[in-house]
Amino acid sequence: MRAAIFNGPGQPQSVDQVDIDRPRGREVLVKSVACGVCHSDLHFADGVWPMMPPAILGHETAGIVEEVGGDVTEFKPGDHVIACLALFCGSCEKCLSGNPHLCFNTGATNRKAGEPPRMTYRGKPIQGILSLAGFAEKQLLHENAVVKIPEDIPLDRAALVGCGVTTGVGAALNTARVLPGSTVAIFGCGGIGLAAVQGARIAGALQIIAVDMFESKLAMARRLGATDTVDASANDPVQAIMNLTGRGVDYSFECIGLKKVAEQAIASLKPGGTATVIGMIPITEKVEMDAMSLLSERKLQGCFMGSSRFRLDAPRFLQYYRQGRLNLDDMVTRKGTLGDIDEAFRAMKAGEVVRTVIMFD
Ligand SMILES: [Zn+2]
Ligand SMILES: [Zn+2]
């Protein structure tokens, strides 16, 4: 099969042949149909987060089950599925307490030592990103990495629910539990930020303030539910949020991955408010919070995959899509093929797209 190979930070991806094994045990072989190019892929491609080359990126992926291992009972060939990087063992304390995204034992879903690798490239094992390999024509996955979805949902839209949409909508609904009538500020209107805007709208927030440097993204945020927008290239966003709200917001979301923006998200809270950091801040950095913020019960929390139980949440979010409450159509701004990934990264950095979705034949 063909796959886009990550050759190291800052280097172009090359499309090349990769060998893939057949499913064993609880594995499913999925034919990739669509894969969104997510900002986290860019973090790995740029070397902000470490990833040993060669490897295969792509983790916002939807496809069709082609073959299943002998112990698989929940899936059959022909099933439409979304894959999710938050795969789970199903039996650890976190899984059993309803937090499978924090699973202690995801290693249990890997192949055992002595078994052949799932994929090989030029005769050597090759890894996909976070157990997935969305930029490959096929993926061999543990069944706990996939969820079955209805066949009437277009797979290019469904793919977004594999990461960005679940992360942003889940951050509002699950992690922060935004209350009806509350005020919200969203810093960064890329795919995850726009999904958080939609999550806040679905939750019934009264005021949703979107912050970004690009007017095109702010226009999209207004289209998707923002009641106010702040152009951070021309204004101090914290001051602008104070001007719009009087005392700050109940909930803020950092959706870029910058220490400075995380601290702005804290500074824009009213007393008792909660800042949720969704963006991937470089791992060597620390986020600071002053003592007055703590005394006034402002809270800072992390977020992984929108605290989602993706087997439950992904079908729910797709039902929101069916009902017209979650807009996925406007979030797919461009489509491409395997050779277009570097261009997709460039367009993402330039603020030209919400999502490029890579399509397979
Ligand atoms: Zn677990
Ligand atoms: Zn992602």
mmCIF file of C-alpha atoms and ligand atoms in Angstrom:
data_model
loop_
_atom_site.group_PDB
_atom_site.id
_atom_site.type_symbol
_atom_site.label_atom_id
_atom_site.label_comp_id
_atom_site.label_asym_id
_atom_site.label_seq_id
_atom_site.Cartn_x
_atom_site.Cartn_y
_atom_site.Cartn_z
ATOM 1 C CA MET A 1 0.000 0.000 0.000
ATOM 2 C CA ARG A 2 0.992 3.643 -0.382
ATOM 3 C CA ALA A 3 1.641 5.943 2.553
ATOM 4 C CA ALA A 4 3.068 9.412 3.164
ATOM 5 C CA ILE A 5 6.352 8.963 5.046
ATOM 6 C CA PHE A 6 7.478 11.430 7.727
ATOM 7 C CA ASN A 7 11.245 11.733 7.159
ATOM 8 C CA GLY A 8 12.134 14.028 10.050
ATOM 9 C CA PRO A 9 11.298 17.538 11.282
ATOM 10 C CA GLY A 10 11.116 20.157 8.563
ATOM 11 C CA GLN A 11 11.646 17.638 5.749
ATOM 12 C CA PRO A 12 9.060 17.000 3.027
ATOM 13 C CA GLN A 13 6.851 13.938 3.302
ATOM 14 C CA SER A 14 7.421 11.334 0.587
ATOM 15 C CA VAL A 15 4.766 9.002 -0.784
ATOM 16 C CA ASP A 16 6.143 5.466 -0.807
ATOM 17 C CA GLN A 17 5.242 1.762 -0.560
ATOM 18 C CA VAL A 18 4.712 0.289 2.929
ATOM 19 C CA ASP A 19 3.867 -3.340 3.720
ATOM 20 C CA ILE A 20 1.030 -4.076 6.130
ATOM 21 C CA ASP A 21 0.274 -7.374 7.899
ATOM 22 C CA ARG A 22 -3.134 -9.083 8.130
ATOM 23 C CA PRO A 23 -5.254 -8.708 11.298
ATOM 24 C CA ARG A 24 -4.693 -11.049 14.247
ATOM 25 C CA GLY A 25 -6.746 -11.464 17.412
ATOM 26 C CA ARG A 26 -8.602 -8.250 18.162
ATOM 27 C CA GLU A 27 -7.237 -6.254 15.229
ATOM 28 C CA VAL A 28 -9.178 -4.749 12.357
ATOM 29 C CA LEU A 29 -7.809 -3.819 8.940
ATOM 30 C CA VAL A 30 -9.342 -0.520 7.845
ATOM 31 C CA LYS A 31 -9.256 0.867 4.303
ATOM 32 C CA SER A 32 -8.652 4.597 4.758
ATOM 33 C CA VAL A 33 -11.208 6.815 2.989
ATOM 34 C CA ALA A 34 -10.536 10.276 4.469
ATOM 35 C CA CYS A 35 -8.029 11.816 6.881
ATOM 36 C CA GLY A 36 -8.044 15.390 8.141
ATOM 37 C CA VAL A 37 -4.710 17.177 8.470
ATOM 38 C CA CYS A 38 -4.739 18.206 12.128
ATOM 39 C CA HIS A 39 -2.602 20.818 13.830
ATOM 40 C CA SER A 40 -1.046 18.100 16.007
ATOM 41 C CA ASP A 41 0.367 16.453 12.866
ATOM 42 C CA LEU A 42 2.074 19.780 12.170
ATOM 43 C CA HIS A 43 3.574 19.804 15.688
ATOM 44 C CA PHE A 44 5.220 16.455 14.921
ATOM 45 C CA ALA A 45 6.185 17.439 11.364
ATOM 46 C CA ASP A 46 7.847 20.617 12.675
ATOM 47 C CA GLY A 47 9.605 18.780 15.526
ATOM 48 C CA VAL A 48 7.818 20.781 18.275
ATOM 49 C CA TRP A 49 6.732 17.400 19.634
ATOM 50 C CA PRO A 50 9.192 14.515 19.182
ATOM 51 C CA MET A 51 8.563 11.686 16.711
ATOM 52 C CA MET A 52 11.215 9.233 15.533
ATOM 53 C CA PRO A 53 11.428 9.046 11.696
ATOM 54 C CA PRO A 54 10.572 7.304 9.507
ATOM 55 C CA ALA A 55 6.939 7.230 10.615
ATOM 56 C CA ILE A 56 3.436 7.774 9.265
ATOM 57 C CA LEU A 57 1.401 10.741 10.482
ATOM 58 C CA GLY A 58 -2.362 11.278 10.202
ATOM 59 C CA HIS A 59 -4.724 10.627 13.076
ATOM 60 C CA GLU A 60 -8.082 12.166 12.086
ATOM 61 C CA THR A 61 -9.251 9.303 10.003
ATOM 62 C CA ALA A 62 -12.343 7.487 8.798
ATOM 63 C CA GLY A 63 -12.630 4.416 6.633
ATOM 64 C CA ILE A 64 -14.229 1.058 5.963
ATOM 65 C CA VAL A 65 -13.369 -2.214 7.703
ATOM 66 C CA GLU A 66 -11.830 -4.626 5.211
ATOM 67 C CA GLU A 67 -10.911 -7.628 7.360
ATOM 68 C CA VAL A 68 -11.079 -8.536 11.072
ATOM 69 C CA GLY A 69 -9.017 -10.764 13.372
ATOM 70 C CA GLY A 70 -10.426 -13.977 14.800
ATOM 71 C CA ASP A 71 -11.329 -12.493 18.204
ATOM 72 C CA VAL A 72 -13.212 -9.454 16.851
ATOM 73 C CA THR A 73 -16.959 -9.625 17.456
ATOM 74 C CA GLU A 74 -18.069 -5.971 17.264
ATOM 75 C CA PHE A 75 -16.932 -5.199 13.717
ATOM 76 C CA LYS A 76 -17.292 -6.863 10.341
ATOM 77 C CA PRO A 77 -16.024 -6.111 6.822
ATOM 78 C CA GLY A 78 -17.959 -3.219 5.299
ATOM 79 C CA ASP A 79 -18.535 -1.360 8.581
ATOM 80 C CA HIS A 80 -17.899 2.385 8.396
ATOM 81 C CA VAL A 81 -15.625 3.465 11.243
ATOM 82 C CA ILE A 82 -13.796 6.437 12.727
ATOM 83 C CA ALA A 83 -10.439 5.763 14.367
ATOM 84 C CA CYS A 84 -9.420 7.576 17.537
ATOM 85 C CA LEU A 85 -5.963 8.011 19.047
ATOM 86 C CA ALA A 86 -7.445 7.774 22.559
ATOM 87 C CA LEU A 87 -7.497 4.004 22.440
ATOM 88 C CA PHE A 88 -8.176 2.153 25.658
ATOM 89 C CA CYS A 89 -7.520 -1.199 27.324
ATOM 90 C CA GLY A 90 -11.027 -1.530 28.793
ATOM 91 C CA SER A 91 -9.944 -2.943 32.156
ATOM 92 C CA CYS A 92 -7.749 -0.439 34.038
ATOM 93 C CA GLU A 93 -8.968 1.898 36.777
ATOM 94 C CA LYS A 94 -9.427 4.831 34.371
ATOM 95 C CA CYS A 95 -11.313 2.754 31.804
ATOM 96 C CA LEU A 96 -13.578 1.243 34.458
ATOM 97 C CA SER A 97 -14.314 4.644 36.016
ATOM 98 C CA GLY A 98 -15.575 6.123 32.742
ATOM 99 C CA ASN A 99 -12.385 7.880 31.659
ATOM 100 C CA PRO A 100 -11.008 5.661 28.884
ATOM 101 C CA HIS A 101 -9.183 8.653 27.332
ATOM 102 C CA LEU A 102 -6.885 8.548 30.396
ATOM 103 C CA CYS A 103 -6.272 4.776 30.107
ATOM 104 C CA PHE A 104 -3.177 3.670 32.049
ATOM 105 C CA ASN A 105 -2.554 0.655 29.883
ATOM 106 C CA THR A 106 -2.894 1.513 26.205
ATOM 107 C CA GLY A 107 0.166 -0.695 25.634
ATOM 108 C CA ALA A 108 -2.151 -3.680 26.041
ATOM 109 C CA THR A 109 -3.523 -2.888 22.577
ATOM 110 C CA ASN A 110 -0.104 -3.230 20.903
ATOM 111 C CA ARG A 111 1.182 -6.435 19.370
ATOM 112 C CA LYS A 112 3.158 -8.639 21.765
ATOM 113 C CA ALA A 113 6.943 -8.976 21.648
ATOM 114 C CA GLY A 114 7.825 -11.710 19.149
ATOM 115 C CA GLU A 115 4.838 -11.016 16.900
ATOM 116 C CA PRO A 116 5.627 -9.496 13.500
ATOM 117 C CA PRO A 117 5.258 -5.692 13.207
ATOM 118 C CA ARG A 118 1.958 -4.352 11.883
ATOM 119 C CA MET A 119 3.766 -2.349 9.176
ATOM 120 C CA THR A 120 7.201 -2.493 7.579
ATOM 121 C CA TYR A 121 8.976 0.050 5.382
ATOM 122 C CA ARG A 122 12.080 -0.983 3.417
ATOM 123 C CA GLY A 123 12.224 -4.175 5.474
ATOM 124 C CA LYS A 124 12.083 -2.494 8.916
ATOM 125 C CA PRO A 125 9.170 -1.878 11.305
ATOM 126 C CA ILE A 126 7.531 1.526 10.915
ATOM 127 C CA GLN A 127 5.218 3.189 13.414
ATOM 128 C CA GLY A 128 2.147 5.274 12.822
ATOM 129 C CA ILE A 129 1.467 8.351 14.922
ATOM 130 C CA LEU A 130 -0.247 7.585 18.242
ATOM 131 C CA SER A 131 -1.082 4.023 17.089
ATOM 132 C CA LEU A 132 -2.891 5.277 13.972
ATOM 133 C CA ALA A 133 -1.558 5.840 10.446
ATOM 134 C CA GLY A 134 -4.157 8.010 8.752
ATOM 135 C CA PHE A 135 -1.841 9.019 5.911
ATOM 136 C CA ALA A 136 -1.645 5.394 4.726
ATOM 137 C CA GLU A 137 -4.090 3.652 2.387
ATOM 138 C CA LYS A 138 -4.793 0.992 5.025
ATOM 139 C CA GLN A 139 -4.468 0.846 8.809
ATOM 140 C CA LEU A 140 -4.118 -2.198 11.026
ATOM 141 C CA LEU A 141 -5.652 -1.159 14.350
ATOM 142 C CA HIS A 142 -6.707 -2.691 17.635
ATOM 143 C CA GLU A 143 -10.512 -2.773 17.716
ATOM 144 C CA ASN A 144 -10.438 -0.414 20.738
ATOM 145 C CA ALA A 145 -9.118 2.293 18.413
ATOM 146 C CA VAL A 146 -12.253 2.387 16.261
ATOM 147 C CA VAL A 147 -15.948 3.167 16.596
ATOM 148 C CA LYS A 148 -18.676 2.138 14.180
ATOM 149 C CA ILE A 149 -20.691 4.980 12.631
ATOM 150 C CA PRO A 150 -23.853 5.171 10.499
ATOM 151 C CA GLU A 151 -23.258 4.638 6.783
ATOM 152 C CA ASP A 152 -25.192 7.735 5.676
ATOM 153 C CA ILE A 153 -22.625 10.121 7.213
ATOM 154 C CA PRO A 154 -20.067 11.253 4.588
ATOM 155 C CA LEU A 155 -16.668 9.918 5.666
ATOM 156 C CA ASP A 156 -14.838 13.180 4.916
ATOM 157 C CA ARG A 157 -17.067 14.874 7.512
ATOM 158 C CA ALA A 158 -16.924 11.920 9.920
ATOM 159 C CA ALA A 159 -13.101 11.947 9.872
ATOM 160 C CA LEU A 160 -13.067 15.320 11.645
ATOM 161 C CA VAL A 161 -14.819 13.701 14.596
ATOM 162 C CA GLY A 162 -11.767 11.432 14.961
ATOM 163 C CA CYS A 163 -9.766 14.260 16.545
ATOM 164 C CA GLY A 164 -10.420 17.988 16.142
ATOM 165 C CA VAL A 165 -14.190 18.048 16.490
ATOM 166 C CA THR A 166 -14.274 15.584 19.376
ATOM 167 C CA THR A 167 -11.487 17.504 21.100
ATOM 168 C CA GLY A 168 -13.114 20.933 20.771
ATOM 169 C CA VAL A 169 -16.748 19.968 21.285
ATOM 170 C CA GLY A 170 -15.737 17.553 24.050
ATOM 171 C CA ALA A 171 -13.651 20.235 25.789
ATOM 172 C CA ALA A 172 -16.790 22.387 26.116
ATOM 173 C CA LEU A 173 -19.281 19.620 26.920
ATOM 174 C CA ASN A 174 -17.156 17.118 28.882
ATOM 175 C CA THR A 175 -13.995 18.771 30.222
ATOM 176 C CA ALA A 176 -15.323 22.236 31.134
ATOM 177 C CA ARG A 177 -19.023 21.283 31.264
ATOM 178 C CA VAL A 178 -20.074 24.727 30.004
ATOM 179 C CA LEU A 179 -23.417 25.724 31.564
ATOM 180 C CA PRO A 180 -26.372 27.284 29.737
ATOM 181 C CA GLY A 181 -26.331 31.084 29.990
ATOM 182 C CA SER A 182 -22.597 31.294 30.672
ATOM 183 C CA THR A 183 -19.899 33.369 28.986
ATOM 184 C CA VAL A 184 -17.056 31.795 27.034
ATOM 185 C CA ALA A 185 -13.850 32.952 25.337
ATOM 186 C CA ILE A 186 -12.129 30.789 22.722
ATOM 187 C CA PHE A 187 -8.500 31.619 21.908
ATOM 188 C CA GLY A 188 -7.587 30.362 18.437
ATOM 189 C CA CYS A 189 -10.060 29.544 15.666
ATOM 190 C CA GLY A 190 -8.390 26.627 13.898
ATOM 191 C CA GLY A 191 -10.227 23.329 13.662
ATOM 192 C CA ILE A 192 -10.228 22.691 17.421
ATOM 193 C CA GLY A 193 -11.132 26.272 18.363
ATOM 194 C CA LEU A 194 -14.044 26.324 15.908
ATOM 195 C CA ALA A 195 -15.214 23.004 17.314
ATOM 196 C CA ALA A 196 -15.024 24.512 20.822
ATOM 197 C CA VAL A 197 -17.123 27.458 19.595
ATOM 198 C CA GLN A 198 -19.709 24.952 18.404
ATOM 199 C CA GLY A 199 -19.491 22.994 21.675
ATOM 200 C CA ALA A 200 -20.138 26.190 23.662
ATOM 201 C CA ARG A 201 -23.106 26.984 21.397
ATOM 202 C CA ILE A 202 -24.526 23.453 21.770
ATOM 203 C CA ALA A 203 -24.103 23.806 25.570
ATOM 204 C CA GLY A 204 -26.231 26.957 25.498
ATOM 205 C CA ALA A 205 -23.593 29.596 26.295
ATOM 206 C CA LEU A 206 -25.011 33.113 26.100
ATOM 207 C CA GLN A 207 -21.884 34.910 24.942
ATOM 208 C CA ILE A 208 -19.125 33.219 22.922
ATOM 209 C CA ILE A 209 -16.116 35.425 22.199
ATOM 210 C CA ALA A 210 -13.742 34.095 19.531
ATOM 211 C CA VAL A 211 -10.158 35.392 19.395
ATOM 212 C CA ASP A 212 -7.817 34.991 16.419
ATOM 213 C CA MET A 213 -5.277 36.889 14.305
ATOM 214 C CA PHE A 214 -7.018 36.148 10.980
ATOM 215 C CA GLU A 215 -10.268 37.880 9.967
ATOM 216 C CA SER A 216 -11.224 34.890 7.763
ATOM 217 C CA LYS A 217 -11.179 32.620 10.814
ATOM 218 C CA LEU A 218 -13.160 35.115 12.896
ATOM 219 C CA ALA A 219 -15.781 35.255 10.134
ATOM 220 C CA MET A 220 -16.014 31.445 10.249
ATOM 221 C CA ALA A 221 -16.285 31.578 14.061
ATOM 222 C CA ARG A 222 -19.263 33.967 13.755
ATOM 223 C CA ARG A 223 -20.835 31.617 11.218
ATOM 224 C CA LEU A 224 -20.425 28.679 13.627
ATOM 225 C CA GLY A 225 -21.816 30.394 16.727
ATOM 226 C CA ALA A 226 -19.494 33.105 18.100
ATOM 227 C CA THR A 227 -21.475 36.121 19.320
ATOM 228 C CA ASP A 228 -18.407 38.407 19.430
ATOM 229 C CA THR A 229 -14.956 38.317 17.863
ATOM 230 C CA VAL A 230 -11.621 39.869 18.798
ATOM 231 C CA ASP A 231 -8.825 40.445 16.284
ATOM 232 C CA ALA A 232 -5.741 39.697 18.388
ATOM 233 C CA SER A 233 -3.429 41.147 15.731
ATOM 234 C CA ALA A 234 -4.805 44.620 16.461
ATOM 235 C CA ASN A 235 -6.049 44.406 20.085
ATOM 236 C CA ASP A 236 -4.993 43.114 23.497
ATOM 237 C CA PRO A 237 -7.400 40.162 23.689
ATOM 238 C CA VAL A 238 -7.684 40.198 27.502
ATOM 239 C CA GLN A 239 -8.610 43.892 27.540
ATOM 240 C CA ALA A 240 -11.042 43.362 24.663
ATOM 241 C CA ILE A 241 -12.738 40.486 26.554
ATOM 242 C CA MET A 242 -13.006 42.660 29.684
ATOM 243 C CA ASN A 243 -14.568 45.440 27.585
ATOM 244 C CA LEU A 244 -17.100 42.981 26.142
ATOM 245 C CA THR A 245 -18.015 41.273 29.419
ATOM 246 C CA GLY A 246 -17.281 43.707 32.257
ATOM 247 C CA ARG A 247 -15.698 41.135 34.584
ATOM 248 C CA GLY A 248 -14.369 38.410 32.345
ATOM 249 C CA VAL A 249 -15.767 35.059 31.229
ATOM 250 C CA ASP A 250 -16.897 31.927 33.051
ATOM 251 C CA TYR A 251 -14.908 29.643 30.742
ATOM 252 C CA SER A 252 -11.929 30.207 28.497
ATOM 253 C CA PHE A 253 -10.282 27.764 26.105
ATOM 254 C CA GLU A 254 -6.720 27.859 24.806
ATOM 255 C CA CYS A 255 -6.810 26.219 21.359
ATOM 256 C CA ILE A 256 -3.399 27.106 19.904
ATOM 257 C CA GLY A 257 -0.707 25.603 22.128
ATOM 258 C CA LEU A 258 1.148 28.699 23.351
ATOM 259 C CA LYS A 259 2.170 29.499 26.946
ATOM 260 C CA LYS A 260 1.404 33.198 26.414
ATOM 261 C CA VAL A 261 -2.104 32.443 25.153
ATOM 262 C CA ALA A 262 -2.773 30.015 28.025
ATOM 263 C CA GLU A 263 -1.900 32.831 30.431
ATOM 264 C CA GLN A 264 -4.196 35.211 28.524
ATOM 265 C CA ALA A 265 -6.944 32.596 28.873
ATOM 266 C CA ILE A 266 -6.465 32.652 32.666
ATOM 267 C CA ALA A 267 -6.332 36.470 32.753
ATOM 268 C CA SER A 268 -9.642 36.720 30.872
ATOM 269 C CA LEU A 269 -11.583 34.754 33.532
ATOM 270 C CA LYS A 270 -13.988 36.248 36.035
ATOM 271 C CA PRO A 271 -13.527 35.051 39.667
ATOM 272 C CA GLY A 272 -14.364 31.347 39.877
ATOM 273 C CA GLY A 273 -13.890 30.858 36.142
ATOM 274 C CA THR A 274 -12.122 27.946 34.505
ATOM 275 C CA ALA A 275 -9.466 28.031 31.800
ATOM 276 C CA THR A 276 -9.087 24.846 29.780
ATOM 277 C CA VAL A 277 -5.897 24.331 27.789
ATOM 278 C CA ILE A 278 -6.588 22.202 24.713
ATOM 279 C CA GLY A 279 -3.626 23.258 22.542
ATOM 280 C CA MET A 280 -0.380 21.284 22.598
ATOM 281 C CA ILE A 281 2.065 23.614 24.353
ATOM 282 C CA PRO A 282 5.717 22.621 23.699
ATOM 283 C CA ILE A 283 6.592 20.002 26.333
ATOM 284 C CA THR A 284 9.488 21.959 27.853
ATOM 285 C CA GLU A 285 7.323 24.976 28.754
ATOM 286 C CA LYS A 286 5.418 25.862 31.922
ATOM 287 C CA VAL A 287 2.207 27.855 32.278
ATOM 288 C CA GLU A 288 2.166 30.374 35.141
ATOM 289 C CA MET A 289 -0.765 31.463 37.255
ATOM 290 C CA ASP A 290 -0.533 34.270 39.808
ATOM 291 C CA ALA A 291 -1.573 34.021 43.463
ATOM 292 C CA MET A 292 -4.498 36.432 43.085
ATOM 293 C CA SER A 293 -6.006 34.212 40.429
ATOM 294 C CA LEU A 294 -5.871 31.281 42.870
ATOM 295 C CA LEU A 295 -7.358 33.339 45.725
ATOM 296 C CA SER A 296 -10.283 34.245 43.500
ATOM 297 C CA GLU A 297 -10.846 30.559 42.677
ATOM 298 C CA ARG A 298 -9.846 30.806 39.066
ATOM 299 C CA LYS A 299 -9.012 27.346 37.769
ATOM 300 C CA LEU A 300 -6.645 26.022 35.134
ATOM 301 C CA GLN A 301 -7.139 22.550 33.716
ATOM 302 C CA GLY A 302 -5.730 20.388 30.986
ATOM 303 C CA CYS A 303 -7.708 18.533 28.368
ATOM 304 C CA PHE A 304 -6.978 15.446 26.333
ATOM 305 C CA MET A 305 -9.237 14.487 23.415
ATOM 306 C CA GLY A 306 -12.089 16.512 24.901
ATOM 307 C CA SER A 307 -12.278 14.068 27.841
ATOM 308 C CA SER A 308 -14.239 11.941 25.416
ATOM 309 C CA ARG A 309 -15.416 8.386 25.684
ATOM 310 C CA PHE A 310 -15.203 8.215 21.919
ATOM 311 C CA ARG A 311 -17.283 5.041 21.553
ATOM 312 C CA LEU A 312 -20.166 7.059 23.079
ATOM 313 C CA ASP A 313 -19.313 10.597 22.012
ATOM 314 C CA ALA A 314 -18.476 10.118 18.326
ATOM 315 C CA PRO A 315 -21.933 8.722 17.428
ATOM 316 C CA ARG A 316 -23.560 11.457 19.556
ATOM 317 C CA PHE A 317 -21.632 14.207 17.807
ATOM 318 C CA LEU A 318 -22.582 12.737 14.419
ATOM 319 C CA GLN A 319 -26.207 12.826 15.530
ATOM 320 C CA TYR A 320 -25.751 16.543 16.316
ATOM 321 C CA TYR A 321 -24.450 16.846 12.731
ATOM 322 C CA ARG A 322 -27.539 15.095 11.372
ATOM 323 C CA GLN A 323 -29.764 17.430 13.396
ATOM 324 C CA GLY A 324 -27.968 20.486 12.016
ATOM 325 C CA ARG A 325 -26.591 21.459 15.423
ATOM 326 C CA LEU A 326 -22.960 20.625 14.626
ATOM 327 C CA ASN A 327 -21.679 22.145 11.377
ATOM 328 C CA LEU A 328 -19.029 19.883 9.862
ATOM 329 C CA ASP A 329 -19.658 20.886 6.234
ATOM 330 C CA ASP A 330 -18.066 24.334 6.593
ATOM 331 C CA MET A 331 -15.074 22.893 8.449
ATOM 332 C CA VAL A 332 -13.869 20.889 5.440
ATOM 333 C CA THR A 333 -12.338 23.773 3.502
ATOM 334 C CA ARG A 334 -10.068 21.881 1.128
ATOM 335 C CA LYS A 335 -9.468 18.352 -0.141
ATOM 336 C CA GLY A 336 -6.269 16.761 -1.334
ATOM 337 C CA THR A 337 -4.459 13.504 -1.980
ATOM 338 C CA LEU A 338 -1.491 11.858 -0.230
ATOM 339 C CA GLY A 339 0.964 14.101 -2.093
ATOM 340 C CA ASP A 340 -0.706 17.271 -0.774
ATOM 341 C CA ILE A 341 0.145 16.972 2.934
ATOM 342 C CA ASP A 342 3.034 19.449 2.946
ATOM 343 C CA GLU A 343 0.835 21.957 1.083
ATOM 344 C CA ALA A 344 -1.869 21.341 3.705
ATOM 345 C CA PHE A 345 0.629 22.166 6.476
ATOM 346 C CA ARG A 346 1.643 25.354 4.652
ATOM 347 C CA ALA A 347 -1.988 26.415 4.194
ATOM 348 C CA MET A 348 -2.668 25.682 7.870
ATOM 349 C CA LYS A 349 0.246 27.861 9.005
ATOM 350 C CA ALA A 350 -0.918 30.651 6.679
ATOM 351 C CA GLY A 351 -4.411 30.530 8.208
ATOM 352 C CA GLU A 352 -5.962 29.726 4.808
ATOM 353 C CA VAL A 353 -7.920 26.618 5.834
ATOM 354 C CA VAL A 354 -9.898 25.147 8.697
ATOM 355 C CA ARG A 355 -9.185 21.633 7.499
ATOM 356 C CA THR A 356 -7.631 20.005 4.499
ATOM 357 C CA VAL A 357 -8.972 16.469 4.229
ATOM 358 C CA ILE A 358 -6.812 13.931 2.419
ATOM 359 C CA MET A 359 -8.996 11.621 0.314
ATOM 360 C CA PHE A 360 -8.107 8.104 -0.818
ATOM 361 C CA ASP A 361 -9.471 6.408 -3.965
HETATM 362 ZN ZN ZN B 1 -7.469 1.249 30.401
HETATM 363 ZN ZN ZN B 2 -5.460 15.945 16.119
#
